CSV table of C-alpha atoms in Angstrom, one decimal:
chain,number,residue,atom,x,y,z
A,1,MET,CA,71.4,86.8,76.9
A,2,GLN,CA,73.2,89.6,74.8
A,3,GLU,CA,76.4,91.1,75.4
A,4,GLN,CA,76.4,94.8,75.1
A,5,LYS,CA,78.7,96.4,72.5
A,6,SER,CA,81.6,98.7,73.2
A,7,SER,CA,81.7,102.1,72.2
A,8,PHE,CA,84.5,103.5,69.6
A,9,PRO,CA,87.8,102.7,69.8
A,10,PHE,CA,87.3,99.7,72.0
A,11,SER,CA,84.9,98.2,69.7
A,12,MET,CA,87.2,98.2,67.1
A,13,VAL,CA,90.1,97.1,69.7
A,14,GLU,CA,87.7,94.1,70.3
A,15,ARG,CA,87.1,93.2,66.6
A,16,MET,CA,91.2,93.1,66.6
A,17,MET,CA,91.3,90.8,69.6
A,18,PRO,CA,91.5,87.4,67.1
A,19,TRP,CA,94.1,88.5,64.8
A,20,TYR,CA,96.5,87.6,67.4
A,21,PRO,CA,98.3,84.9,65.0
A,22,GLY,CA,98.8,87.3,62.6
A,23,ILE,CA,100.4,89.8,64.9
A,24,ALA,CA,102.9,87.0,66.5
A,25,VAL,CA,104.2,86.1,62.8
A,26,MET,CA,104.4,89.5,62.1
A,27,GLY,CA,106.3,90.5,65.5
A,28,TRP,CA,108.5,87.5,64.6
A,29,ALA,CA,109.2,88.4,61.2
A,30,PHE,CA,110.6,92.0,62.1
A,31,VAL,CA,112.9,89.8,64.8
A,32,LEU,CA,114.1,87.5,61.9
A,33,ILE,CA,114.7,90.8,59.8
A,34,ALA,CA,116.9,92.2,62.6
A,35,PHE,CA,118.7,89.1,63.0
A,36,LEU,CA,119.2,88.8,59.0
A,37,LEU,CA,120.4,92.5,58.5
A,38,ALA,CA,122.7,91.9,61.6
A,39,LEU,CA,124.2,88.8,60.0
A,40,PHE,CA,124.4,89.6,56.3
A,41,VAL,CA,125.0,93.7,56.3
A,42,LEU,CA,126.2,94.6,60.2
A,43,SER,CA,128.5,91.9,60.9
A,44,PRO,CA,130.1,92.1,57.3
A,45,SER,CA,130.5,95.9,57.8
A,46,GLN,CA,132.3,95.7,61.1
A,47,ALA,CA,134.3,92.8,59.6
A,48,SER,CA,135.3,94.8,56.7
A,49,PHE,CA,136.3,98.2,58.9
A,50,PHE,CA,138.5,96.3,60.8
A,51,SER,CA,140.3,94.3,58.3
A,52,ASP,CA,143.1,97.0,58.3
A,53,ALA,CA,145.4,98.7,60.6
A,54,LYS,CA,144.2,101.3,62.8
A,55,ALA,CA,146.1,103.7,61.1
A,56,VAL,CA,145.1,102.8,57.4
A,57,ARG,CA,141.1,102.3,58.6
A,58,GLU,CA,141.2,105.6,60.6
A,59,GLY,CA,142.9,107.9,57.9
A,60,ALA,CA,141.1,107.0,55.2
A,61,GLY,CA,139.1,109.4,53.4
A,62,VAL,CA,135.4,109.7,52.8
A,63,GLY,CA,133.7,107.5,50.0
A,64,SER,CA,136.5,105.0,50.8
A,65,ALA,CA,135.3,101.4,51.5
A,66,PHE,CA,136.2,102.0,55.3
A,67,VAL,CA,134.4,105.0,55.7
A,68,ASN,CA,131.5,103.5,54.0
A,69,ALA,CA,131.5,100.5,56.1
A,70,ASN,CA,132.1,102.1,59.5
A,71,PHE,CA,129.0,104.6,58.3
A,72,GLY,CA,126.9,101.5,57.5
A,73,SER,CA,127.3,99.5,60.6
A,74,HIS,CA,126.9,102.7,63.0
A,75,VAL,CA,123.6,104.0,61.0
A,76,LEU,CA,122.5,100.5,61.1
A,77,GLU,CA,123.1,100.2,64.8
A,78,ALA,CA,121.2,103.2,65.0
A,79,TRP,CA,117.5,101.6,64.3
A,80,LEU,CA,118.2,97.9,64.3
A,81,PRO,CA,118.1,97.2,68.1
A,82,GLN,CA,114.5,99.1,67.9
A,83,LEU,CA,113.0,97.3,65.1
A,84,LYS,CA,113.9,93.9,67.5
A,85,PHE,CA,112.1,95.6,70.2
A,86,PHE,CA,109.2,96.5,68.3
A,87,GLY,CA,109.0,92.9,66.7
A,88,LEU,CA,109.3,91.5,70.5
A,89,GLY,CA,106.5,94.1,71.3
A,90,LEU,CA,104.2,93.1,68.8
A,91,GLY,CA,104.7,89.3,70.3
A,92,LEU,CA,103.3,90.3,73.4
A,93,LEU,CA,100.6,92.1,72.1
A,94,ALA,CA,99.8,89.1,70.6
A,95,ILE,CA,99.5,87.2,73.9
A,96,VAL,CA,97.6,90.3,74.8
A,97,MET,CA,95.1,90.0,72.4
A,98,ALA,CA,95.1,86.0,72.9
A,99,LEU,CA,94.3,86.3,76.4
A,100,GLY,CA,91.5,89.1,75.6
A,101,THR,CA,89.8,86.5,73.3
A,102,ILE,CA,89.9,83.8,76.2
A,103,ALA,CA,88.5,86.5,78.7
A,104,LYS,CA,85.6,87.2,76.0
A,105,ARG,CA,85.2,83.6,75.0
A,106,LEU,CA,85.0,82.6,79.0
A,107,ARG,CA,82.4,84.9,79.5
A,108,SER,CA,80.1,84.6,76.9
A,109,MET,CA,80.3,80.5,77.7
A,110,GLY,CA,78.9,81.7,81.2
A,111,MET,CA,76.5,83.3,79.3
A,112,VAL,CA,75.4,80.7,77.4
A,113,ILE,CA,75.0,78.5,80.2
A,114,PHE,CA,73.0,80.6,82.5
A,115,SER,CA,70.6,81.2,79.6
A,116,GLN,CA,69.5,77.7,79.6
A,117,LEU,CA,67.7,78.7,83.1
A,118,PRO,CA,64.4,80.2,83.5
A,119,GLU,CA,64.6,83.6,83.7
A,120,LYS,CA,63.5,83.7,87.5
A,121,MET,CA,66.5,81.7,88.4
A,122,ARG,CA,68.9,83.3,86.1
A,123,PRO,CA,71.9,84.8,88.2
A,124,ALA,CA,72.2,88.4,87.3
A,125,VAL,CA,75.4,88.4,85.3
A,126,PRO,CA,77.3,91.1,86.5
A,127,PRO,CA,79.1,93.8,84.0
A,128,PRO,CA,82.4,93.3,82.2
A,129,PRO,CA,85.2,94.8,84.7
A,130,LYS,CA,86.7,98.2,83.9
A,131,ARG,CA,90.2,96.5,84.0
A,132,ILE,CA,89.3,95.1,80.6
A,133,ARG,CA,89.9,98.8,79.1
A,134,LEU,CA,92.8,99.4,81.6
A,135,PHE,CA,94.8,96.1,79.6
A,136,GLN,CA,93.8,97.1,76.4
A,137,LEU,CA,94.9,100.7,76.9
A,138,SER,CA,98.0,99.6,78.2
A,139,ALA,CA,99.0,97.4,75.1
A,140,LEU,CA,98.1,100.4,72.8
A,141,MET,CA,100.3,102.5,74.4
A,142,GLY,CA,103.0,100.0,74.9
A,143,ILE,CA,102.9,99.0,71.3
A,144,MET,CA,102.9,103.2,70.4
A,145,VAL,CA,105.7,103.9,72.7
A,146,LEU,CA,107.9,100.9,71.1
A,147,MET,CA,106.6,102.7,67.5
A,148,ILE,CA,108.0,106.1,68.8
A,149,VAL,CA,111.0,104.7,69.8
A,150,LEU,CA,111.6,102.7,66.2
A,151,ILE,CA,110.9,106.2,64.3
A,152,VAL,CA,113.3,108.1,66.8
A,153,GLY,CA,115.5,105.7,66.1
A,154,ILE,CA,115.3,106.0,62.3
A,155,ILE,CA,115.6,109.5,62.5
A,156,LEU,CA,119.0,109.5,64.2
A,157,ALA,CA,120.0,107.1,62.0
A,158,VAL,CA,119.1,108.9,58.5
A,159,SER,CA,120.1,112.7,60.3
A,160,VAL,CA,122.5,112.6,63.3
A,161,VAL,CA,124.3,109.6,62.8
A,162,SER,CA,125.0,109.4,59.0
A,163,GLY,CA,126.0,112.8,59.0
A,164,TYR,CA,128.7,112.2,61.5
A,165,TRP,CA,130.0,108.9,60.6
A,166,ASN,CA,130.0,109.6,56.9
A,167,ASN,CA,133.7,111.3,57.7
A,168,SER,CA,136.9,110.6,57.8
A,169,ILE,CA,138.1,109.8,61.6
A,170,VAL,CA,141.8,111.0,61.3
A,171,ASN,CA,140.9,114.2,59.1
A,172,ASP,CA,137.4,115.1,60.1
A,173,LEU,CA,136.0,113.6,63.4
A,174,ASN,CA,139.2,113.5,65.3
A,175,PRO,CA,139.9,117.5,65.2
A,176,ALA,CA,136.4,118.6,65.8
A,177,GLN,CA,136.6,121.5,67.9
A,178,PRO,CA,133.6,122.6,70.3
A,179,GLY,CA,130.7,124.5,68.6
A,180,SER,CA,131.6,122.6,65.7
A,181,THR,CA,128.5,120.6,64.2
A,182,LEU,CA,130.4,117.3,64.3
A,183,LEU,CA,131.0,117.8,68.1
A,184,SER,CA,127.2,118.9,68.7
A,185,GLN,CA,126.6,115.5,66.5
A,186,LEU,CA,129.0,113.4,68.7
A,187,SER,CA,127.0,114.8,71.5
A,188,VAL,CA,123.9,113.3,70.3
A,189,ILE,CA,124.9,110.0,69.5
A,190,SER,CA,126.8,109.7,72.6
A,191,SER,CA,123.7,110.2,74.8
A,192,TYR,CA,120.5,108.9,72.9
A,193,ALA,CA,120.7,105.7,73.9
A,194,PHE,CA,121.1,106.6,77.6
A,195,TRP,CA,117.3,107.7,77.4
A,196,LEU,CA,116.2,105.6,74.1
A,197,ASN,CA,117.2,102.2,75.7
A,198,PRO,CA,115.1,102.5,79.2
A,199,LEU,CA,112.3,104.2,77.1
A,200,ARG,CA,111.9,100.9,74.9
A,201,MET,CA,111.7,99.2,77.9
A,202,ILE,CA,109.1,101.6,79.0
A,203,GLY,CA,107.0,100.2,76.4
A,204,MET,CA,107.7,96.6,76.9
A,205,ALA,CA,106.5,97.6,80.5
A,206,PHE,CA,103.3,98.5,79.3
A,207,LEU,CA,102.7,95.5,77.4
A,208,PHE,CA,103.6,93.3,80.7
A,209,THR,CA,101.5,95.1,82.7
A,210,ALA,CA,98.5,94.5,79.8
A,211,ILE,CA,99.2,91.1,80.4
A,212,THR,CA,99.4,91.2,83.9
A,213,VAL,CA,95.5,92.8,84.0
A,214,ALA,CA,94.0,90.5,81.1
A,215,LEU,CA,95.3,87.6,83.3
A,216,THR,CA,93.1,88.9,86.5
A,217,VAL,CA,90.3,89.2,83.9
A,218,ILE,CA,90.3,85.6,83.1
A,219,ILE,CA,90.8,84.8,86.8
A,220,GLY,CA,88.4,87.1,87.9
A,221,THR,CA,85.8,85.6,85.4
A,222,LEU,CA,86.9,81.9,86.6
A,223,ARG,CA,85.8,83.0,89.9
A,224,MET,CA,82.7,84.7,89.6
A,225,GLN,CA,81.6,81.6,87.2
A,226,THR,CA,82.5,79.2,90.1
A,227,LYS,CA,80.8,81.4,92.8
A,228,LEU,CA,77.6,81.9,90.3
A,229,LEU,CA,77.0,78.2,89.6
A,230,GLY,CA,78.1,77.1,93.5
A,231,GLY,CA,75.3,79.9,94.4
A,232,LEU,CA,72.7,77.7,92.0
A,233,VAL,CA,73.9,74.5,93.1
A,234,GLN,CA,73.2,75.6,96.9
A,235,LYS,CA,70.2,77.6,96.4
A,236,ALA,CA,68.6,74.4,94.6
A,237,GLY,CA,69.9,72.4,97.3
B,1,MET,CA,90.7,90.5,99.5
B,2,ASN,CA,90.3,87.8,102.3
B,3,GLU,CA,91.8,85.0,104.0
B,4,ASN,CA,91.0,82.4,100.8
B,5,THR,CA,93.1,84.5,98.7
B,6,PRO,CA,95.7,82.8,97.2
B,7,TYR,CA,99.1,84.1,98.0
B,8,GLN,CA,99.8,84.2,94.0
B,9,LEU,CA,97.2,87.1,93.9
B,10,LYS,CA,98.4,88.9,96.8
B,11,LEU,CA,102.1,88.9,95.4
B,12,PHE,CA,101.9,89.3,91.9
B,13,PRO,CA,100.7,93.4,92.1
B,14,VAL,CA,104.2,93.9,94.2
B,15,LEU,CA,106.3,92.4,91.8
B,16,THR,CA,104.3,94.2,89.0
B,17,ILE,CA,105.0,97.6,91.2
B,18,LEU,CA,108.6,96.9,91.6
B,19,GLY,CA,108.9,96.1,87.9
B,20,TRP,CA,107.8,99.4,87.1
B,21,ILE,CA,109.6,101.2,89.6
B,22,LEU,CA,113.2,99.6,88.5
B,23,ILE,CA,112.5,100.1,84.7
B,24,SER,CA,111.3,103.7,85.5
B,25,LEU,CA,114.5,104.3,87.7
B,26,ALA,CA,116.8,103.3,85.1
B,27,LEU,CA,115.1,105.8,82.4
B,28,ILE,CA,115.1,108.9,85.2
B,29,ILE,CA,118.9,107.8,85.7
B,30,GLY,CA,119.2,107.7,81.7
B,31,LEU,CA,117.7,110.8,81.5
B,32,VAL,CA,118.9,113.0,84.6
B,33,ILE,CA,122.5,111.9,85.1
B,34,LEU,CA,124.1,109.7,81.8
B,35,THR,CA,122.8,111.5,78.9
B,36,PRO,CA,123.9,115.1,79.8
B,37,THR,CA,127.1,114.1,81.0
B,38,ALA,CA,127.7,112.3,77.8
B,39,ALA,CA,126.3,115.4,75.7
B,40,ASN,CA,128.6,117.4,77.9
B,41,TYR,CA,131.7,115.0,77.9
B,42,PHE,CA,131.9,114.4,73.9
B,43,GLY,CA,130.3,117.8,73.2
B,44,ALA,CA,131.8,120.5,74.8
B,45,ASN,CA,135.6,118.9,74.6
B,46,SER,CA,137.7,117.9,71.6
B,47,LYS,CA,138.8,114.7,71.3
B,48,GLU,CA,142.6,116.3,72.3
B,49,VAL,CA,141.4,117.6,75.4
B,50,ARG,CA,139.2,114.1,76.3
B,51,ASP,CA,142.5,112.3,75.9
B,52,ALA,CA,144.5,114.7,77.7
B,53,ALA,CA,142.4,114.8,80.8
B,54,GLU,CA,144.3,114.4,84.0
B,55,ALA,CA,143.9,112.3,86.9
B,56,GLY,CA,141.2,114.3,89.4
B,57,SER,CA,140.0,116.2,86.5
B,58,VAL,CA,136.0,116.8,85.7
B,59,LEU,CA,136.3,115.0,82.5
B,60,LEU,CA,138.1,111.7,84.0
B,61,SER,CA,135.0,111.9,86.7
B,62,GLN,CA,132.5,112.0,83.8
B,63,LEU,CA,134.4,109.3,81.9
B,64,GLY,CA,134.1,107.5,84.7
B,65,VAL,CA,130.6,107.7,85.2
B,66,LEU,CA,129.6,107.1,81.5
B,67,ALA,CA,131.8,104.1,81.9
B,68,SER,CA,130.5,102.4,85.1
B,69,ILE,CA,126.7,103.4,85.8
B,70,PRO,CA,125.7,101.6,82.2
B,71,LEU,CA,127.0,98.5,83.5
B,72,TRP,CA,124.7,98.1,86.5
B,73,LEU,CA,121.8,100.2,85.0
B,74,GLU,CA,121.1,97.6,82.0
B,75,PRO,CA,120.8,94.3,84.8
B,76,LEU,CA,118.9,96.7,86.9
B,77,ILE,CA,116.3,97.1,83.8
B,78,PHE,CA,116.2,93.1,83.4
B,79,LEU,CA,115.5,92.8,87.1
B,80,GLY,CA,112.5,94.8,86.4
B,81,VAL,CA,111.6,92.8,83.4
B,82,ALA,CA,111.9,89.5,85.5
B,83,PHE,CA,109.5,91.0,88.2
B,84,PHE,CA,106.9,91.4,85.8
B,85,ILE,CA,107.6,87.9,84.5
B,86,CYS,CA,107.5,86.4,88.0
B,87,GLY,CA,104.2,88.0,88.6
B,88,ILE,CA,102.8,86.8,85.4
B,89,ALA,CA,103.9,83.6,86.3
B,90,LEU,CA,102.2,83.3,89.4
B,91,GLU,CA,98.9,84.4,87.9
B,92,PHE,CA,99.3,81.6,85.4
B,93,SER,CA,100.1,79.1,88.4
B,94,ILE,CA,96.8,79.9,89.6
B,95,ILE,CA,94.7,79.1,86.8
B,96,PRO,CA,94.7,75.2,86.4
B,97,SER,CA,93.4,75.0,90.2
B,98,LEU,CA,90.3,77.7,89.3
B,99,VAL,CA,89.1,75.9,86.0
B,100,LYS,CA,89.2,72.6,88.2
B,101,GLN,CA,87.4,74.3,90.9
B,102,ARG,CA,84.8,75.7,88.3
B,103,GLY,CA,84.7,72.2,86.5
B,104,ASP,CA,83.5,70.6,89.7
B,105,VAL,CA,81.1,72.8,90.6
B,106,MET,CA,80.1,72.9,87.1
B,107,SER,CA,79.5,69.0,87.3
B,108,GLN,CA,77.0,69.6,90.3
B,109,ALA,CA,75.1,72.6,88.5
B,110,PHE,CA,74.9,70.4,85.0
B,111,PRO,CA,72.0,68.2,86.2
B,112,LEU,CA,70.4,71.0,87.5
B,113,ILE,CA,70.6,73.3,84.9
B,114,VAL,CA,69.0,70.6,82.2
B,115,LYS,CA,66.4,70.1,84.7
B,116,LEU,CA,65.5,73.4,85.4
B,117,GLY,CA,66.0,74.6,81.5
B,118,LYS,CA,63.4,71.8,80.5
């Protein structure tokens, strides 16, 4: 009994399924990088900025250690959480891939067992469920959303966030008037997290859905095999 | 789904849908309420004007929205995530019994398969 090959791009997705240990390690590495950057860059920047009185740190001019520390921590805060969630997303993707591999092995194991029977006794093996495509697409969608969120975070960090925070708070930022570039940058900086954070959770939701659907495929395969084997026993009895 | 369907299989789709509803709701609130309010509050008013806002003013009510809604919106998102995780746990919980059932049937079918396969 030969399993029918899937069409492109699903054939590629199925070939990549057994790579899940590598994907899991990659996800873990991204989260580790996020932790190390927070520990060795973000935290010292914040400590350095808050090391003097409010009047001194906010009055510091462009190019000073205070402005640089404030600038560095804000730029990092714009993309670091997105990297962390991308790492978590890769971990969830690895789980989906592992479940997909289990479902595929269960199915081929069932086919091996039934292939031992004479052809006329062999039960008709149902085609692979359509839900396989659903969990593959859901997982791809989830990881793509998280990747887009990371790219948006990086773009915001290098454009608006770095443009705004590389200024003296007292001399440039506080006196900014409506219509100025600084205030329009502040408008973006203060609002993007309200849609970007839920959007990355939408990415996670796609990945959770992929896990849910992959589990239904495994459950369905186990139930189907129990039913087919039970039918065989009944027929023989 | 018939009467013999385990309760876990009946419940997990509801939990998954609830997870989607809560997370989508958070995105909609973020997009429709919080983003325009923050953009208007910070983008259309200088710091001097924002700091001088009086009780009952539009600026202070915008600030109230920006300070209060995110406090419950984030836990709402995580409640959505918890629904997903509960659904996944329920699905996992029926796998051991299914594997046992399949093993029992397999032990009955195995001698038969060996006999018929000869």
